[in-house]
PDB file of C-alpha atoms in Angstrom:
ATOM      1  CA  MET A  20       0.000   0.000   0.000  1.00  0.00           C
ATOM      2  CA  ARG A  21       1.294   3.461  -0.903  1.00  0.00           C
ATOM      3  CA  LYS A  22       1.847   6.185   1.580  1.00  0.00           C
ATOM      4  CA  PRO A  23      -0.719   9.002   1.128  1.00  0.00           C
ATOM      5  CA  ARG A  24       0.614  12.357  -0.050  1.00  0.00           C
ATOM      6  CA  ASP A  25       0.436  15.352   2.226  1.00  0.00           C
ATOM      7  CA  PHE A  26      -1.027  17.881  -0.185  1.00  0.00           C
ATOM      8  CA  ASP A  27      -1.200  20.621   2.441  1.00  0.00           C
ATOM      9  CA  ALA A  28       2.520  20.353   3.161  1.00  0.00           C
ATOM     10  CA  GLU A  29       3.349  20.331  -0.567  1.00  0.00           C
ATOM     11  CA  LEU A  30       1.152  23.374  -1.167  1.00  0.00           C
ATOM     12  CA  HIS A  31       2.773  25.176   1.763  1.00  0.00           C
ATOM     13  CA  ALA A  32       6.243  24.366   0.393  1.00  0.00           C
ATOM     14  CA  LEU A  33       5.297  25.641  -3.073  1.00  0.00           C
ATOM     15  CA  THR A  34       3.840  28.832  -1.574  1.00  0.00           C
ATOM     16  CA  ASP A  35       7.047  29.434   0.364  1.00  0.00           C
ATOM     17  CA  LYS A  36       9.116  28.833  -2.776  1.00  0.00           C
ATOM     18  CA  ALA A  37       6.963  31.285  -4.769  1.00  0.00           C
ATOM     19  CA  LYS A  38       7.391  33.949  -2.076  1.00  0.00           C
ATOM     20  CA  ALA A  39      11.165  33.423  -2.055  1.00  0.00           C
ATOM     21  CA  LEU A  40      11.321  33.726  -5.851  1.00  0.00           C
ATOM     22  CA  LYS A  41       9.269  36.937  -5.773  1.00  0.00           C
ATOM     23  CA  LEU A  42      11.578  38.464  -3.154  1.00  0.00           C
ATOM     24  CA  LYS A  43      14.628  37.428  -5.198  1.00  0.00           C
ATOM     25  CA  LYS A  44      13.136  39.009  -8.329  1.00  0.00           C
ATOM     26  CA  GLN A  45      12.439  42.273  -6.491  1.00  0.00           C
ATOM     27  CA  SER A  46      15.964  42.291  -5.070  1.00  0.00           C
ATOM     28  CA  GLN A  47      17.493  41.697  -8.501  1.00  0.00           C
ATOM     29  CA  LEU A  48      15.399  44.491  -9.994  1.00  0.00           C
ATOM     30  CA  GLY A  49      16.643  46.886  -7.306  1.00  0.00           C
ATOM     31  CA  GLU A  50      20.241  45.801  -7.935  1.00  0.00           C
ATOM     32  CA  LEU A  51      19.760  46.366 -11.672  1.00  0.00           C
ATOM     33  CA  VAL A  52      18.375  49.864 -11.097  1.00  0.00           C
ATOM     34  CA  LEU A  53      21.358  50.745  -8.918  1.00  0.00           C
ATOM     35  CA  ALA A  54      23.952  49.119 -11.198  1.00  0.00           C
ATOM     36  CA  THR A  55      22.718  50.958 -14.280  1.00  0.00           C
ATOM     37  CA  GLY A  56      22.433  54.314 -12.550  1.00  0.00           C
ATOM     38  CA  ALA A  57      18.681  54.433 -13.167  1.00  0.00           C
ATOM     39  CA  GLY A  58      18.197  55.297  -9.499  1.00  0.00           C
ATOM     40  CA  ALA A  59      19.185  58.860 -10.376  1.00  0.00           C
ATOM     41  CA  LEU A  60      16.109  59.201 -12.618  1.00  0.00           C
ATOM     42  CA  SER A  61      12.755  60.342 -11.318  1.00  0.00           C
ATOM     43  CA  ILE A  62       9.946  57.813 -11.023  1.00  0.00           C
ATOM     44  CA  GLU A  63       8.141  59.599 -13.852  1.00  0.00           C
ATOM     45  CA  GLN A  64      11.161  59.226 -16.154  1.00  0.00           C
ATOM     46  CA  LEU A  65      11.470  55.532 -15.337  1.00  0.00           C
ATOM     47  CA  ALA A  66       7.752  54.977 -15.914  1.00  0.00           C
ATOM     48  CA  GLY A  67       7.920  56.819 -19.234  1.00  0.00           C
ATOM     49  CA  ALA A  68      10.916  54.784 -20.368  1.00  0.00           C
ATOM     50  CA  LEU A  69       9.180  51.525 -19.467  1.00  0.00           C
ATOM     51  CA  LEU A  70       5.975  52.566 -21.224  1.00  0.00           C
ATOM     52  CA  ASP A  71       7.996  53.462 -24.318  1.00  0.00           C
ATOM     53  CA  ALA A  72       9.810  50.138 -24.152  1.00  0.00           C
ATOM     54  CA  ALA A  73       6.549  48.204 -23.824  1.00  0.00           C
ATOM     55  CA  GLY A  74       5.289  49.695 -27.079  1.00  0.00           C
ATOM     56  CA  ALA A  75       8.557  49.394 -29.000  1.00  0.00           C
ATOM     57  CA  GLU A  76       9.080  47.407 -32.181  1.00  0.00           C
ATOM     58  CA  THR A  77      10.334  43.838 -32.004  1.00  0.00           C
ATOM     59  CA  SER A  78      13.723  44.750 -33.494  1.00  0.00           C
ATOM     60  CA  ARG A  79      14.369  47.332 -30.770  1.00  0.00           C
ATOM     61  CA  LYS A  80      13.279  44.877 -28.079  1.00  0.00           C
ATOM     62  CA  GLU A  81      15.711  42.294 -29.474  1.00  0.00           C
ATOM     63  CA  ALA A  82      18.536  44.858 -29.403  1.00  0.00           C
ATOM     64  CA  TRP A  83      17.669  45.672 -25.794  1.00  0.00           C
ATOM     65  CA  ARG A  84      17.596  41.956 -24.953  1.00  0.00           C
ATOM     66  CA  LYS A  85      21.096  41.535 -26.382  1.00  0.00           C
ATOM     67  CA  SER A  86      22.304  44.567 -24.454  1.00  0.00           C
ATOM     68  CA  GLY A  87      20.749  43.199 -21.272  1.00  0.00           C
ATOM     69  CA  ALA A  88      22.306  39.774 -21.824  1.00  0.00           C
ATOM     70  CA  ALA A  89      25.711  41.436 -22.238  1.00  0.00           C
ATOM     71  CA  PHE A  90      25.094  43.379 -19.029  1.00  0.00           C
ATOM     72  CA  PHE A  91      24.410  40.228 -17.042  1.00  0.00           C
ATOM     73  CA  ARG A  92      27.387  38.401 -18.590  1.00  0.00           C
ATOM     74  CA  GLY A  93      29.668  41.047 -17.134  1.00  0.00           C
ATOM     75  CA  GLY A  94      30.006  43.541 -19.981  1.00  0.00           C
ATOM     76  CA  ARG A  95      28.209  46.139 -17.885  1.00  0.00           C
ATOM     77  CA  ALA A  96      30.083  49.176 -19.179  1.00  0.00           C
ATOM     78  CA  ARG A  97      29.762  48.032 -22.801  1.00  0.00           C
ATOM     79  CA  ALA A  98      26.064  47.198 -22.379  1.00  0.00           C
ATOM     80  CA  ARG A  99      25.329  50.529 -20.689  1.00  0.00           C
ATOM     81  CA  LYS A 100      27.185  52.408 -23.438  1.00  0.00           C
ATOM     82  CA  GLY A 101      25.150  50.535 -26.053  1.00  0.00           C
ATOM     83  CA  ALA A 102      21.902  51.259 -24.248  1.00  0.00           C
ATOM     84  CA  VAL A 103      22.689  54.980 -24.100  1.00  0.00           C
ATOM     85  CA  GLY A 104      23.653  54.977 -27.773  1.00  0.00           C
ATOM     86  CA  ASN A 105      20.422  53.143 -28.512  1.00  0.00           C
ATOM     87  CA  ALA A 106      18.275  56.008 -27.230  1.00  0.00           C
ATOM     88  CA  GLY A 107      17.999  57.291 -30.796  1.00  0.00           C
ATOM     89  CA  GLY A 108      16.712  53.948 -32.050  1.00  0.00           C
ATOM     90  CA  GLY A 109      19.896  52.291 -33.316  1.00  0.00           C
ATOM     91  CA  THR A 110      21.013  48.817 -32.350  1.00  0.00           C
ATOM     92  CA  ALA A 111      22.773  48.281 -29.064  1.00  0.00           C
ATOM     93  CA  ASN A 112      25.430  45.981 -30.502  1.00  0.00           C
ATOM     94  CA  SER A 113      26.771  47.967 -33.416  1.00  0.00           C
ATOM     95  CA  ALA A 114      29.947  45.849 -33.449  1.00  0.00           C
ATOM     96  CA  GLY A 115      27.872  42.876 -34.585  1.00  0.00           C
ATOM     97  CA  GLU A 116      28.325  40.936 -31.367  1.00  0.00           C
ATOM     98  CA  GLN A 117      25.981  37.985 -31.055  1.00  0.00           C
ATOM     99  CA  SER A 118      24.620  36.895 -27.707  1.00  0.00           C
ATOM    100  CA  PRO A 119      23.230  33.464 -26.974  1.00  0.00           C
ATOM    101  CA  SER A 120      19.498  33.254 -27.474  1.00  0.00           C
ATOM    102  CA  GLY A 121      17.035  31.854 -25.043  1.00  0.00           C
ATOM    103  CA  GLU A 122      18.160  33.753 -21.985  1.00  0.00           C
ATOM    104  CA  ALA A 123      15.191  34.174 -19.756  1.00  0.00           C
ATOM    105  CA  GLY A 124      14.368  37.348 -17.893  1.00  0.00           C
ATOM    106  CA  ALA A 125      14.897  37.675 -14.222  1.00  0.00           C
ATOM    107  CA  ALA A 126      12.726  35.124 -12.430  1.00  0.00           C
TER     108      ALA A 126
END
């Protein structure tokens, strides 16, 4: 005979894990804001930039993804320089650097 599963304990463990992941995501977002210098911007400027990014074309989003991947790989200065240069709508990696695809966002 099989041992019955304790669904309440499993649900509690999953809830705790979800809370821990949410806290980690918030912490990483705060670290990203500080590392990029975005903390110096007003909340209105940040909100406007995010709203603009949400409505951007797919090609610009892909350039930003590559820049972000480079940032997290350790090329922070290069990625930041590319992001600033990208404000006019150009690509972030003008040197033709390819980043690995499939990198997920912060979880």
